[in-house]
Amino acid sequence: MPLYVERKPERLITEEGVRTDGRLPYEMRPIKMMVGVLERADGSAFVEWGGNRILAAVFGPREIHPKHMILPDRALIRARYNMAPFSTPERRRPGPDRRSIELSKVIREALKPAIFVENYPGAVIDIFVEVLRSDAGTRVAGINAASLALASAGVAMRGLVAACSIGRIGDFIVVDPNHDEDMWGDSDMPLAMTMESEEVTLLQADGTLSEDQLKQALELGRKAIRFVYEVQKEALKRPYHLIERGIGRLV
């Protein structure tokens, strides 16, 4: 099956709840994670989620340049999200665009609550998220990869940040929307949490959800993030080993 379908399918989900890629509403795409993939970074991770291929690197805590950016009471957190020119079917223009600038900020703000920034006054922690292949959900896959890279760098954290998107297609609430659902679904809600405290660090929503649908989406998102979190923990315990999970069924 091709990664991208640029024409809207005749239907995104059947009456029985079967999606365009054959998954049921509560099934996640296969996930692979690996930590310690880059020798020259202080911390690094690779995440393969469905068709997404995400590489994250962390440098620091280290001395900051230029000096006028120093925060005397805490670390400065910088994040850069970038999609490689070859990450999409059509070659992308190299360099930052409006979307990459926005997602850089989203990823930084999703991760910052988990970092003990007060432990590193005057220092900087740089986070790089490189999308090598894009297949819907790159921001949440990037957050998962960056969280692993921070942990592998030894940065003091309150806990890992795990993330997943929830979508709505008609009356169905679905986990981990694929490209078709991301393009033509009725709603998309990226969600990130620190599982130790269940603190929500990212919640965005495109489209509409009723109150009951929002409650259902949050509950499904919490289960999905718990699943991702368990894969993250196993990847950290076994650096340099690829940790794989097939289609994740949440019920």
PDB file of C-alpha atoms in Angstrom:
ATOM      1  CA  MET A   1       0.000   0.000   0.000  1.00  0.00           C
ATOM      2  CA  PRO A   2       1.486   3.422  -0.891  1.00  0.00           C
ATOM      3  CA  LEU A   3       2.230   5.796   1.983  1.00  0.00           C
ATOM      4  CA  TYR A   4       0.353   8.677   0.449  1.00  0.00           C
ATOM      5  CA  VAL A   5      -3.053   8.747  -1.158  1.00  0.00           C
ATOM      6  CA  GLU A   6      -3.527  12.247  -2.521  1.00  0.00           C
ATOM      7  CA  ARG A   7      -7.177  11.703  -3.491  1.00  0.00           C
ATOM      8  CA  LYS A   8      -9.802  11.392  -0.825  1.00  0.00           C
ATOM      9  CA  PRO A   9     -10.840   7.757  -0.441  1.00  0.00           C
ATOM     10  CA  GLU A  10     -14.466   6.931  -1.111  1.00  0.00           C
ATOM     11  CA  ARG A  11     -14.850   6.459   2.624  1.00  0.00           C
ATOM     12  CA  LEU A  12     -12.428   6.734   5.534  1.00  0.00           C
ATOM     13  CA  ILE A  13     -14.079   4.112   7.714  1.00  0.00           C
ATOM     14  CA  THR A  14     -16.692   1.416   7.207  1.00  0.00           C
ATOM     15  CA  GLU A  15     -19.840   0.996   9.255  1.00  0.00           C
ATOM     16  CA  GLU A  16     -17.994  -1.795  11.080  1.00  0.00           C
ATOM     17  CA  GLY A  17     -15.178   0.615  11.989  1.00  0.00           C
ATOM     18  CA  VAL A  18     -12.509  -0.651   9.565  1.00  0.00           C
ATOM     19  CA  ARG A  19     -10.150   2.153   8.490  1.00  0.00           C
ATOM     20  CA  THR A  20      -8.401   2.679   5.131  1.00  0.00           C
ATOM     21  CA  ASP A  21      -5.285   0.850   6.351  1.00  0.00           C
ATOM     22  CA  GLY A  22      -7.301  -2.028   7.823  1.00  0.00           C
ATOM     23  CA  ARG A  23      -6.993  -0.966  11.468  1.00  0.00           C
ATOM     24  CA  LEU A  24      -9.859  -0.729  13.913  1.00  0.00           C
ATOM     25  CA  PRO A  25     -10.528   2.560  15.777  1.00  0.00           C
ATOM     26  CA  TYR A  26      -8.492   1.535  18.859  1.00  0.00           C
ATOM     27  CA  GLU A  27      -5.489   0.083  16.972  1.00  0.00           C
ATOM     28  CA  MET A  28      -2.199   1.989  16.643  1.00  0.00           C
ATOM     29  CA  ARG A  29       0.300   1.685  13.825  1.00  0.00           C
ATOM     30  CA  PRO A  30       3.460  -0.394  14.474  1.00  0.00           C
ATOM     31  CA  ILE A  31       6.150   1.403  16.494  1.00  0.00           C
ATOM     32  CA  LYS A  32       9.930   0.927  16.661  1.00  0.00           C
ATOM     33  CA  MET A  33      12.258   2.875  18.966  1.00  0.00           C
ATOM     34  CA  MET A  34      16.003   2.945  19.485  1.00  0.00           C
ATOM     35  CA  VAL A  35      18.193   5.052  21.792  1.00  0.00           C
ATOM     36  CA  GLY A  36      21.841   6.032  21.293  1.00  0.00           C
ATOM     37  CA  VAL A  37      21.921   6.096  17.514  1.00  0.00           C
ATOM     38  CA  LEU A  38      24.275   9.101  17.113  1.00  0.00           C
ATOM     39  CA  GLU A  39      27.834   9.051  18.504  1.00  0.00           C
ATOM     40  CA  ARG A  40      28.359  12.807  18.307  1.00  0.00           C
ATOM     41  CA  ALA A  41      25.258  13.893  20.194  1.00  0.00           C
ATOM     42  CA  ASP A  42      24.936  13.837  23.995  1.00  0.00           C
ATOM     43  CA  GLY A  43      21.669  11.961  23.560  1.00  0.00           C
ATOM     44  CA  SER A  44      19.806  10.600  20.566  1.00  0.00           C
ATOM     45  CA  ALA A  45      16.889   8.430  19.532  1.00  0.00           C
ATOM     46  CA  PHE A  46      15.186   7.074  16.442  1.00  0.00           C
ATOM     47  CA  VAL A  47      11.445   6.468  16.190  1.00  0.00           C
ATOM     48  CA  GLU A  48       9.688   4.650  13.370  1.00  0.00           C
ATOM     49  CA  TRP A  49       5.913   4.958  13.684  1.00  0.00           C
ATOM     50  CA  GLY A  50       3.863   3.757  10.759  1.00  0.00           C
ATOM     51  CA  GLY A  51       5.550   5.423   7.788  1.00  0.00           C
ATOM     52  CA  ASN A  52       7.201   8.124   9.915  1.00  0.00           C
ATOM     53  CA  ARG A  53      10.963   8.071  10.396  1.00  0.00           C
ATOM     54  CA  ILE A  54      12.097  10.521  13.080  1.00  0.00           C
ATOM     55  CA  LEU A  55      15.623  11.173  14.361  1.00  0.00           C
ATOM     56  CA  ALA A  56      16.177  13.261  17.496  1.00  0.00           C
ATOM     57  CA  ALA A  57      19.437  14.586  18.941  1.00  0.00           C
ATOM     58  CA  VAL A  58      20.170  16.495  22.150  1.00  0.00           C
ATOM     59  CA  PHE A  59      23.229  18.606  22.918  1.00  0.00           C
ATOM     60  CA  GLY A  60      23.785  19.849  26.438  1.00  0.00           C
ATOM     61  CA  PRO A  61      23.397  21.049  29.054  1.00  0.00           C
ATOM     62  CA  ARG A  62      26.283  23.199  27.840  1.00  0.00           C
ATOM     63  CA  GLU A  63      27.580  26.745  27.802  1.00  0.00           C
ATOM     64  CA  ILE A  64      25.303  29.081  25.922  1.00  0.00           C
ATOM     65  CA  HIS A  65      26.227  31.360  23.040  1.00  0.00           C
ATOM     66  CA  PRO A  66      25.510  34.211  22.599  1.00  0.00           C
ATOM     67  CA  LYS A  67      25.890  35.175  26.246  1.00  0.00           C
ATOM     68  CA  HIS A  68      22.997  37.617  26.276  1.00  0.00           C
ATOM     69  CA  MET A  69      20.624  34.613  26.053  1.00  0.00           C
ATOM     70  CA  ILE A  70      21.719  33.285  29.462  1.00  0.00           C
ATOM     71  CA  LEU A  71      18.940  32.687  31.977  1.00  0.00           C
ATOM     72  CA  PRO A  72      20.660  32.998  35.372  1.00  0.00           C
ATOM     73  CA  ASP A  73      18.157  30.847  37.271  1.00  0.00           C
ATOM     74  CA  ARG A  74      17.444  28.055  34.790  1.00  0.00           C
ATOM     75  CA  ALA A  75      18.430  26.375  31.540  1.00  0.00           C
ATOM     76  CA  LEU A  76      17.335  27.717  28.188  1.00  0.00           C
ATOM     77  CA  ILE A  77      15.542  25.039  26.152  1.00  0.00           C
ATOM     78  CA  ARG A  78      15.804  25.354  22.373  1.00  0.00           C
ATOM     79  CA  ALA A  79      14.112  23.009  19.907  1.00  0.00           C
ATOM     80  CA  ARG A  80      14.264  22.763  16.142  1.00  0.00           C
ATOM     81  CA  TYR A  81      11.840  20.660  14.111  1.00  0.00           C
ATOM     82  CA  ASN A  82      12.858  20.113  10.516  1.00  0.00           C
ATOM     83  CA  MET A  83      11.430  18.093   7.646  1.00  0.00           C
ATOM     84  CA  ALA A  84      14.082  16.832   5.258  1.00  0.00           C
ATOM     85  CA  PRO A  85      13.568  17.770   1.583  1.00  0.00           C
ATOM     86  CA  PHE A  86      13.106  14.060   0.798  1.00  0.00           C
ATOM     87  CA  SER A  87      10.635  13.377   3.623  1.00  0.00           C
ATOM     88  CA  THR A  88       7.508  13.905   1.509  1.00  0.00           C
ATOM     89  CA  PRO A  89       6.485  12.713  -1.981  1.00  0.00           C
ATOM     90  CA  GLU A  90       7.242  16.144  -3.404  1.00  0.00           C
ATOM     91  CA  ARG A  91      10.666  17.600  -2.608  1.00  0.00           C
ATOM     92  CA  ARG A  92      10.427  20.237   0.109  1.00  0.00           C
ATOM     93  CA  ARG A  93      12.321  23.514   0.048  1.00  0.00           C
ATOM     94  CA  PRO A  94      15.239  23.224   2.533  1.00  0.00           C
ATOM     95  CA  GLY A  95      15.206  25.442   5.587  1.00  0.00           C
ATOM     96  CA  PRO A  96      12.617  26.571   8.110  1.00  0.00           C
ATOM     97  CA  ASP A  97       9.094  27.439   7.058  1.00  0.00           C
ATOM     98  CA  ARG A  98       6.080  28.639   9.023  1.00  0.00           C
ATOM     99  CA  ARG A  99       4.979  25.113   9.978  1.00  0.00           C
ATOM    100  CA  SER A 100       8.425  24.011  11.162  1.00  0.00           C
ATOM    101  CA  ILE A 101       8.765  27.159  13.292  1.00  0.00           C
ATOM    102  CA  GLU A 102       5.362  26.489  14.864  1.00  0.00           C
ATOM    103  CA  LEU A 103       6.100  22.814  15.534  1.00  0.00           C
ATOM    104  CA  SER A 104       9.519  23.680  17.001  1.00  0.00           C
ATOM    105  CA  LYS A 105       7.700  25.771  19.591  1.00  0.00           C
ATOM    106  CA  VAL A 106       5.045  23.084  20.165  1.00  0.00           C
ATOM    107  CA  ILE A 107       7.699  20.421  20.799  1.00  0.00           C
ATOM    108  CA  ARG A 108       9.720  22.694  23.110  1.00  0.00           C
ATOM    109  CA  GLU A 109       6.657  23.594  25.188  1.00  0.00           C
ATOM    110  CA  ALA A 110       5.538  19.943  25.378  1.00  0.00           C
ATOM    111  CA  LEU A 111       8.917  18.837  26.743  1.00  0.00           C
ATOM    112  CA  LYS A 112       9.880  21.745  28.989  1.00  0.00           C
ATOM    113  CA  PRO A 113       7.563  20.887  31.940  1.00  0.00           C
ATOM    114  CA  ALA A 114       9.348  17.550  32.306  1.00  0.00           C
ATOM    115  CA  ILE A 115      12.865  19.023  32.530  1.00  0.00           C
ATOM    116  CA  PHE A 116      14.398  20.224  35.804  1.00  0.00           C
ATOM    117  CA  VAL A 117      15.536  23.456  34.147  1.00  0.00           C
ATOM    118  CA  GLU A 118      16.442  24.915  37.548  1.00  0.00           C
ATOM    119  CA  ASN A 119      19.232  22.325  37.821  1.00  0.00           C
ATOM    120  CA  TYR A 120      21.145  23.960  34.979  1.00  0.00           C
ATOM    121  CA  PRO A 121      21.228  27.739  35.525  1.00  0.00           C
ATOM    122  CA  GLY A 122      22.901  29.614  32.697  1.00  0.00           C
ATOM    123  CA  ALA A 123      23.117  26.567  30.415  1.00  0.00           C
ATOM    124  CA  VAL A 124      21.365  25.650  27.191  1.00  0.00           C
ATOM    125  CA  ILE A 125      19.843  22.355  26.076  1.00  0.00           C
ATOM    126  CA  ASP A 126      19.403  22.058  22.313  1.00  0.00           C
ATOM    127  CA  ILE A 127      16.888  19.576  20.883  1.00  0.00           C
ATOM    128  CA  PHE A 128      16.879  18.700  17.199  1.00  0.00           C
ATOM    129  CA  VAL A 129      14.036  16.740  15.599  1.00  0.00           C
ATOM    130  CA  GLU A 130      14.640  15.661  12.014  1.00  0.00           C
ATOM    131  CA  VAL A 131      11.786  14.161  10.015  1.00  0.00           C
ATOM    132  CA  LEU A 132      13.355  11.788   7.512  1.00  0.00           C
ATOM    133  CA  ARG A 133      10.009  10.474   6.283  1.00  0.00           C
ATOM    134  CA  SER A 134       6.602  11.952   6.957  1.00  0.00           C
ATOM    135  CA  ASP A 135       3.382   9.938   7.279  1.00  0.00           C
ATOM    136  CA  ALA A 136       1.019  11.885   9.597  1.00  0.00           C
ATOM    137  CA  GLY A 137       1.657  12.475  13.283  1.00  0.00           C
ATOM    138  CA  THR A 138       5.211  13.784  12.984  1.00  0.00           C
ATOM    139  CA  ARG A 139       4.822  16.211  15.897  1.00  0.00           C
ATOM    140  CA  VAL A 140       3.845  13.487  18.380  1.00  0.00           C
ATOM    141  CA  ALA A 141       6.449  11.079  16.998  1.00  0.00           C
ATOM    142  CA  GLY A 142       8.995  13.907  17.309  1.00  0.00           C
ATOM    143  CA  ILE A 143       8.041  14.518  20.943  1.00  0.00           C
ATOM    144  CA  ASN A 144       8.478  10.813  21.726  1.00  0.00           C
ATOM    145  CA  ALA A 145      11.885  10.747  20.021  1.00  0.00           C
ATOM    146  CA  ALA A 146      13.068  13.981  21.663  1.00  0.00           C
ATOM    147  CA  SER A 147      11.961  12.806  25.111  1.00  0.00           C
ATOM    148  CA  LEU A 148      14.027   9.653  24.663  1.00  0.00           C
ATOM    149  CA  ALA A 149      17.007  11.674  23.440  1.00  0.00           C
ATOM    150  CA  LEU A 150      16.816  13.944  26.508  1.00  0.00           C
ATOM    151  CA  ALA A 151      16.766  10.942  28.817  1.00  0.00           C
ATOM    152  CA  SER A 152      19.668   9.287  27.006  1.00  0.00           C
ATOM    153  CA  ALA A 153      21.649  12.535  27.377  1.00  0.00           C
ATOM    154  CA  GLY A 154      21.238  12.262  31.134  1.00  0.00           C
ATOM    155  CA  VAL A 155      19.171  15.432  31.437  1.00  0.00           C
ATOM    156  CA  ALA A 156      17.352  15.463  34.784  1.00  0.00           C
ATOM    157  CA  MET A 157      13.637  14.990  34.112  1.00  0.00           C
ATOM    158  CA  ARG A 158      10.463  14.515  36.103  1.00  0.00           C
ATOM    159  CA  GLY A 159       9.601  11.705  33.707  1.00  0.00           C
ATOM    160  CA  LEU A 160       9.372  10.838  30.055  1.00  0.00           C
ATOM    161  CA  VAL A 161       6.949  12.753  27.866  1.00  0.00           C
ATOM    162  CA  ALA A 162       4.900  10.468  25.625  1.00  0.00           C
ATOM    163  CA  ALA A 163       2.511  11.582  22.906  1.00  0.00           C
ATOM    164  CA  CYS A 164      -0.106  10.343  20.473  1.00  0.00           C
ATOM    165  CA  SER A 165      -2.831  11.840  18.280  1.00  0.00           C
ATOM    166  CA  ILE A 166      -6.522  11.024  18.454  1.00  0.00           C
ATOM    167  CA  GLY A 167      -8.917  11.692  15.575  1.00  0.00           C
ATOM    168  CA  ARG A 168     -12.604  11.691  14.756  1.00  0.00           C
ATOM    169  CA  ILE A 169     -14.116  10.241  11.606  1.00  0.00           C
ATOM    170  CA  GLY A 170     -17.854  10.737  11.637  1.00  0.00           C
ATOM    171  CA  ASP A 171     -19.085   9.129  14.852  1.00  0.00           C
ATOM    172  CA  PHE A 172     -15.882   7.126  15.357  1.00  0.00           C
ATOM    173  CA  ILE A 173     -13.073   8.258  17.676  1.00  0.00           C
ATOM    174  CA  VAL A 174      -9.848   6.723  16.334  1.00  0.00           C
ATOM    175  CA  VAL A 175      -6.335   6.503  17.704  1.00  0.00           C
ATOM    176  CA  ASP A 176      -3.166   7.438  15.783  1.00  0.00           C
ATOM    177  CA  PRO A 177      -4.728   8.884  12.570  1.00  0.00           C
ATOM    178  CA  ASN A 178      -3.042   7.852   9.331  1.00  0.00           C
ATOM    179  CA  HIS A 179      -2.387  10.112   6.353  1.00  0.00           C
ATOM    180  CA  ASP A 180      -5.900   9.747   4.912  1.00  0.00           C
ATOM    181  CA  GLU A 181      -7.504  10.512   8.263  1.00  0.00           C
ATOM    182  CA  ASP A 182      -5.134  13.394   8.917  1.00  0.00           C
ATOM    183  CA  MET A 183      -6.011  14.924   5.542  1.00  0.00           C
ATOM    184  CA  TRP A 184      -9.753  14.295   5.423  1.00  0.00           C
ATOM    185  CA  GLY A 185     -10.887  13.333   8.919  1.00  0.00           C
ATOM    186  CA  ASP A 186     -13.305  15.457  10.945  1.00  0.00           C
ATOM    187  CA  SER A 187     -10.986  16.185  13.844  1.00  0.00           C
ATOM    188  CA  ASP A 188      -7.391  15.698  14.972  1.00  0.00           C
ATOM    189  CA  MET A 189      -6.125  16.091  18.544  1.00  0.00           C
ATOM    190  CA  PRO A 190      -2.381  15.738  19.306  1.00  0.00           C
ATOM    191  CA  LEU A 191      -1.883  14.959  22.997  1.00  0.00           C
ATOM    192  CA  ALA A 192       1.264  14.649  25.163  1.00  0.00           C
ATOM    193  CA  MET A 193       1.609  13.727  28.831  1.00  0.00           C
ATOM    194  CA  THR A 194       4.157  12.908  31.487  1.00  0.00           C
ATOM    195  CA  MET A 195       2.894   9.525  32.593  1.00  0.00           C
ATOM    196  CA  GLU A 196       4.349   9.625  36.108  1.00  0.00           C
ATOM    197  CA  SER A 197       2.089  12.537  37.034  1.00  0.00           C
ATOM    198  CA  GLU A 198      -0.356  12.323  34.084  1.00  0.00           C
ATOM    199  CA  GLU A 199       0.251  16.021  33.507  1.00  0.00           C
ATOM    200  CA  VAL A 200      -0.914  17.103  30.043  1.00  0.00           C
ATOM    201  CA  THR A 201       1.885  19.053  28.354  1.00  0.00           C
ATOM    202  CA  LEU A 202       0.304  19.338  24.904  1.00  0.00           C
ATOM    203  CA  LEU A 203      -3.311  19.448  23.807  1.00  0.00           C
ATOM    204  CA  GLN A 204      -4.248  20.807  20.403  1.00  0.00           C
ATOM    205  CA  ALA A 205      -7.395  20.245  18.391  1.00  0.00           C
ATOM    206  CA  ASP A 206      -8.375  20.775  14.793  1.00  0.00           C
ATOM    207  CA  GLY A 207     -12.022  20.252  13.880  1.00  0.00           C
ATOM    208  CA  THR A 208     -14.868  19.762  16.320  1.00  0.00           C
ATOM    209  CA  LEU A 209     -15.628  17.337  19.142  1.00  0.00           C
ATOM    210  CA  SER A 210     -18.718  17.188  21.326  1.00  0.00           C
ATOM    211  CA  GLU A 211     -18.234  17.006  25.089  1.00  0.00           C
ATOM    212  CA  ASP A 212     -18.785  13.239  25.080  1.00  0.00           C
ATOM    213  CA  GLN A 213     -16.440  12.786  22.111  1.00  0.00           C
ATOM    214  CA  LEU A 214     -13.763  14.886  23.864  1.00  0.00           C
ATOM    215  CA  LYS A 215     -14.021  12.692  26.978  1.00  0.00           C
ATOM    216  CA  GLN A 216     -13.788   9.576  24.814  1.00  0.00           C
ATOM    217  CA  ALA A 217     -10.806  11.018  22.924  1.00  0.00           C
ATOM    218  CA  LEU A 218      -8.960  11.910  26.131  1.00  0.00           C
ATOM    219  CA  GLU A 219      -9.497   8.430  27.566  1.00  0.00           C
ATOM    220  CA  LEU A 220      -8.325   6.743  24.356  1.00  0.00           C
ATOM    221  CA  GLY A 221      -5.365   9.143  24.230  1.00  0.00           C
ATOM    222  CA  ARG A 222      -4.366   8.279  27.782  1.00  0.00           C
ATOM    223  CA  LYS A 223      -4.359   4.562  26.917  1.00  0.00           C
ATOM    224  CA  ALA A 224      -2.353   5.192  23.754  1.00  0.00           C
ATOM    225  CA  ILE A 225       0.214   7.310  25.579  1.00  0.00           C
ATOM    226  CA  ARG A 226       0.560   4.637  28.250  1.00  0.00           C
ATOM    227  CA  PHE A 227       1.311   2.137  25.458  1.00  0.00           C
ATOM    228  CA  VAL A 228       3.936   4.471  23.920  1.00  0.00           C
ATOM    229  CA  TYR A 229       5.444   5.133  27.343  1.00  0.00           C
ATOM    230  CA  GLU A 230       6.025   1.419  27.932  1.00  0.00           C
ATOM    231  CA  VAL A 231       7.862   1.149  24.584  1.00  0.00           C
ATOM    232  CA  GLN A 232       9.956   4.210  25.503  1.00  0.00           C
ATOM    233  CA  LYS A 233      10.969   2.682  28.833  1.00  0.00           C
ATOM    234  CA  GLU A 234      12.016  -0.566  27.182  1.00  0.00           C
ATOM    235  CA  ALA A 235      14.069   1.331  24.582  1.00  0.00           C
ATOM    236  CA  LEU A 236      15.910   3.185  27.361  1.00  0.00           C
ATOM    237  CA  LYS A 237      16.646  -0.049  29.184  1.00  0.00           C
ATOM    238  CA  ARG A 238      18.149  -1.562  26.051  1.00  0.00           C
ATOM    239  CA  PRO A 239      20.147   1.169  24.267  1.00  0.00           C
ATOM    240  CA  TYR A 240      21.311   0.391  20.728  1.00  0.00           C
ATOM    241  CA  HIS A 241      18.572  -2.277  20.428  1.00  0.00           C
ATOM    242  CA  LEU A 242      15.571  -1.679  18.209  1.00  0.00           C
ATOM    243  CA  ILE A 243      12.419  -2.134  20.281  1.00  0.00           C
ATOM    244  CA  GLU A 244       9.433  -3.092  18.134  1.00  0.00           C
ATOM    245  CA  ARG A 245       5.696  -3.240  18.717  1.00  0.00           C
ATOM    246  CA  GLY A 246       3.277  -4.368  16.049  1.00  0.00           C
ATOM    247  CA  ILE A 247      -0.212  -2.935  15.760  1.00  0.00           C
ATOM    248  CA  GLY A 248      -1.083  -1.814  19.281  1.00  0.00           C
ATOM    249  CA  ARG A 249      -4.572  -2.771  20.417  1.00  0.00           C
ATOM    250  CA  LEU A 250      -5.707  -0.597  23.303  1.00  0.00           C
ATOM    251  CA  VAL A 251      -8.671  -2.665  24.523  1.00  0.00           C
TER     252      VAL A 251
END
